[in-house]
mmCIF file of C-alpha atoms in Angstrom:
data_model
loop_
_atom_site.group_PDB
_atom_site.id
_atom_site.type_symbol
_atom_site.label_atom_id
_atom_site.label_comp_id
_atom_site.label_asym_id
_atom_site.label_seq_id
_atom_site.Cartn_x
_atom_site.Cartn_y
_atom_site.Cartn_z
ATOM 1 C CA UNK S 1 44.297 18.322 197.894
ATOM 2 C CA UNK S 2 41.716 21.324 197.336
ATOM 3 C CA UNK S 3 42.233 24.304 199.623
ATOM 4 C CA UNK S 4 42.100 27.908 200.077
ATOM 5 C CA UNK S 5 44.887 29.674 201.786
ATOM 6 C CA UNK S 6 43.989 33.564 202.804
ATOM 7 C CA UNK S 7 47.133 35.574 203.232
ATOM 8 C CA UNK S 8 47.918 39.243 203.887
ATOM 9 C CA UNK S 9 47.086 39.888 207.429
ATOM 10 C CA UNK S 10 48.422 41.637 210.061
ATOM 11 C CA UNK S 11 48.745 44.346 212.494
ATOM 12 C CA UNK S 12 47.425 47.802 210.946
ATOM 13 C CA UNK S 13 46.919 51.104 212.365
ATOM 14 C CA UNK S 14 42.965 52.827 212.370
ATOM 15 C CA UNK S 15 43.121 54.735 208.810
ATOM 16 C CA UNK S 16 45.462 52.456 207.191
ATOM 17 C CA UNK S 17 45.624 49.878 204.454
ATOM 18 C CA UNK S 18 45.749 46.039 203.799
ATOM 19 C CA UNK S 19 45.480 43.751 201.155
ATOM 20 C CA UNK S 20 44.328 39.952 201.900
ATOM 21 C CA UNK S 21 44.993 36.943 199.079
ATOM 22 C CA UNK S 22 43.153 33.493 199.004
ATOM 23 C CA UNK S 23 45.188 31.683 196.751
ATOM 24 C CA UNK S 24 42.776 28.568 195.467
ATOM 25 C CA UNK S 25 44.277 24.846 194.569
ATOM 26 C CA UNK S 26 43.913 24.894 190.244
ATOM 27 C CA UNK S 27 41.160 22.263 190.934
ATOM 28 C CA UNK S 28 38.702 24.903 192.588
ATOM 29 C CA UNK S 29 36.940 27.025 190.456
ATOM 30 C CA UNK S 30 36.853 31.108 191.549
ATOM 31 C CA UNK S 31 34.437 32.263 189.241
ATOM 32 C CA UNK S 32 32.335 32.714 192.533
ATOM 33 C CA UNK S 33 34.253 33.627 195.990
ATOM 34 C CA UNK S 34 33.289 35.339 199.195
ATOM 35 C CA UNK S 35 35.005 36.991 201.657
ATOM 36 C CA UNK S 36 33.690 36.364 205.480
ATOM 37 C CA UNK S 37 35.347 37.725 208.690
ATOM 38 C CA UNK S 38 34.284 37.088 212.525
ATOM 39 C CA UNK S 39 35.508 39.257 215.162
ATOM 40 C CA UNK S 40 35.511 37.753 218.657
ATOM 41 C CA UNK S 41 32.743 36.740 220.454
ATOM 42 C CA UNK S 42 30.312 37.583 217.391
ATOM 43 C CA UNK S 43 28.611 35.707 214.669
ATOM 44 C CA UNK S 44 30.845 35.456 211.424
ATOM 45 C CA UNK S 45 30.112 38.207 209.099
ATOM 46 C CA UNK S 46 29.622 37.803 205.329
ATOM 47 C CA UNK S 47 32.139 40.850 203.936
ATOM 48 C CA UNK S 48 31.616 40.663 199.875
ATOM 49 C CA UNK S 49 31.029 38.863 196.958
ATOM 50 C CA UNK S 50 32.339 38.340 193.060
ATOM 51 C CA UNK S 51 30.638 36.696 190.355
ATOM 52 C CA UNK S 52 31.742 35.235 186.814
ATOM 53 C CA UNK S 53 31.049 38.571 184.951
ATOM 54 C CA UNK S 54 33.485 40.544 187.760
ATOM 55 C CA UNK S 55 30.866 42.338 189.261
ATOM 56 C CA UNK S 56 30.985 42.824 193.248
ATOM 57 C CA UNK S 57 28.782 43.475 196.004
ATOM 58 C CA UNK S 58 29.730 44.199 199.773
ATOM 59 C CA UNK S 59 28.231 44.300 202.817
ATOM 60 C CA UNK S 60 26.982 47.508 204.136
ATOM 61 C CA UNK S 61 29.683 48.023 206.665
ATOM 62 C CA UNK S 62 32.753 48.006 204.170
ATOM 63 C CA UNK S 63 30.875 49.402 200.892
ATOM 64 C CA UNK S 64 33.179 52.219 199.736
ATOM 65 C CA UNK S 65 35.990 51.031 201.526
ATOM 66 C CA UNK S 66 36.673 47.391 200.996
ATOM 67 C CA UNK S 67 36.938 46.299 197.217
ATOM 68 C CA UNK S 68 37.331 42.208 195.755
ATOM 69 C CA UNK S 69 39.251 41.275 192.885
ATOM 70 C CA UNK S 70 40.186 37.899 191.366
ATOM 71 C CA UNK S 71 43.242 36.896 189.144
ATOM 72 C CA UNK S 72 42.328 33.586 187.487
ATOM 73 C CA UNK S 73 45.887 33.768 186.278
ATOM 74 C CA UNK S 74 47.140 32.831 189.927
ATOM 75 C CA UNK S 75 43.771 31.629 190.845
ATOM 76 C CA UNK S 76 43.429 34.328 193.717
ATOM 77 C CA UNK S 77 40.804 36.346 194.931
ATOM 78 C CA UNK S 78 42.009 39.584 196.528
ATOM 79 C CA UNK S 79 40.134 42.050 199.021
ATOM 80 C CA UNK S 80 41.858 45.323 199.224
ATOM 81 C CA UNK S 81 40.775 47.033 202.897
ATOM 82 C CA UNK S 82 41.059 50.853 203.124
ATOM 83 C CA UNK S 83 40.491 53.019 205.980
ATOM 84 C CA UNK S 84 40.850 50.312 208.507
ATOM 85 C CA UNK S 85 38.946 50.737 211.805
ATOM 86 C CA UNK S 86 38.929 49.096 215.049
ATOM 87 C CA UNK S 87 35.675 48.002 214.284
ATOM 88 C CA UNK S 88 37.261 46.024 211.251
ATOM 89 C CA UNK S 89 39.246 43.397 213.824
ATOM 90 C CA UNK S 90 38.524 40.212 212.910
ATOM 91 C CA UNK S 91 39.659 36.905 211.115
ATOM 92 C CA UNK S 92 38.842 36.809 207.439
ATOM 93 C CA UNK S 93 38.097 33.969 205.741
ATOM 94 C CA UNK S 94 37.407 33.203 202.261
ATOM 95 C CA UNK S 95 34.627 31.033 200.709
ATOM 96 C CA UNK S 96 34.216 29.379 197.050
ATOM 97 C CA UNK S 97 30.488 27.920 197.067
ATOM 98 C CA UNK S 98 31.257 24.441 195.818
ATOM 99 C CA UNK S 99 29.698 21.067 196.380
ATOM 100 C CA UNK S 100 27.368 20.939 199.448
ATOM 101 C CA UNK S 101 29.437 23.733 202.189
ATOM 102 C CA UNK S 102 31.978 25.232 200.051
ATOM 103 C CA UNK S 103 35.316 25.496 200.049
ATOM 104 C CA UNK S 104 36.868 27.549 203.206
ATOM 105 C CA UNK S 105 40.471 28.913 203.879
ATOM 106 C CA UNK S 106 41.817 28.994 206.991
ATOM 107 C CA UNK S 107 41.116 32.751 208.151
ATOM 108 C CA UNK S 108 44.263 35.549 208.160
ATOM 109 C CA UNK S 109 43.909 37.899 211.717
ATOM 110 C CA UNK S 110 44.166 41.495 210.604
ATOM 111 C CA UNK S 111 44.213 43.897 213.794
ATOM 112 C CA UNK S 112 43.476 47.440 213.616
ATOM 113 C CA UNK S 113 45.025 49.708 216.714
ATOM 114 C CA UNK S 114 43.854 53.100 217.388
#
């Protein structure tokens, strides 16, 4: 069956570092992938993008601090979070823009305590 799993989350403190995976089934394609997260009681959030050529692009919010990167290897797309915040609390979910709604994992929780 196609899926996306997102791995890598957890409980962080403010300043630190995580690394999330979303490891795709061989028979979805990653040359496109998003990263989304939704904190509680908020809309979901788009976080990031990567396209075929690996070029990135980020939401305002994380730019500078939040990077993607994709192995096609292990057919994983990585986002590397730096300087965590409170404000960063959320589930993260990853997105592969397939068919007519895409591909979604089932989110990863990362907390951030200050």
């Amino acid at each position: 069956q196609a899926q996306l799993v997102e791995s890598g989350g957890g409980l962080v403190q403010a300043g630190e570092s995580l690394k999330l995976s979303c490891t795709a089934s061989r028979s979805i394609s990653i040359t496109h992938a998003a990263w989304y997260r939704q904190a509680p009681g908020k809309q979901r959030e788009w976080v990031g993008r990567i396209i075929p050529s690996g070029g990135t692009e980020y939401a305002d919010s994380v730019k500078g601090r939040f990077s993607i990167s994709r192995s096609y290897v292990k057919n994983t797309v990585y986002l590397q979070m730096n300087n965590l915040s409170a404000d960063d609390t959320a589930v993260y979910y990853c997105h592969v823009p397939l068919g007519d709604r895409g591909y979604w994992g089932q989110g990863t929780q990362v907390t951030v305590a200050s």
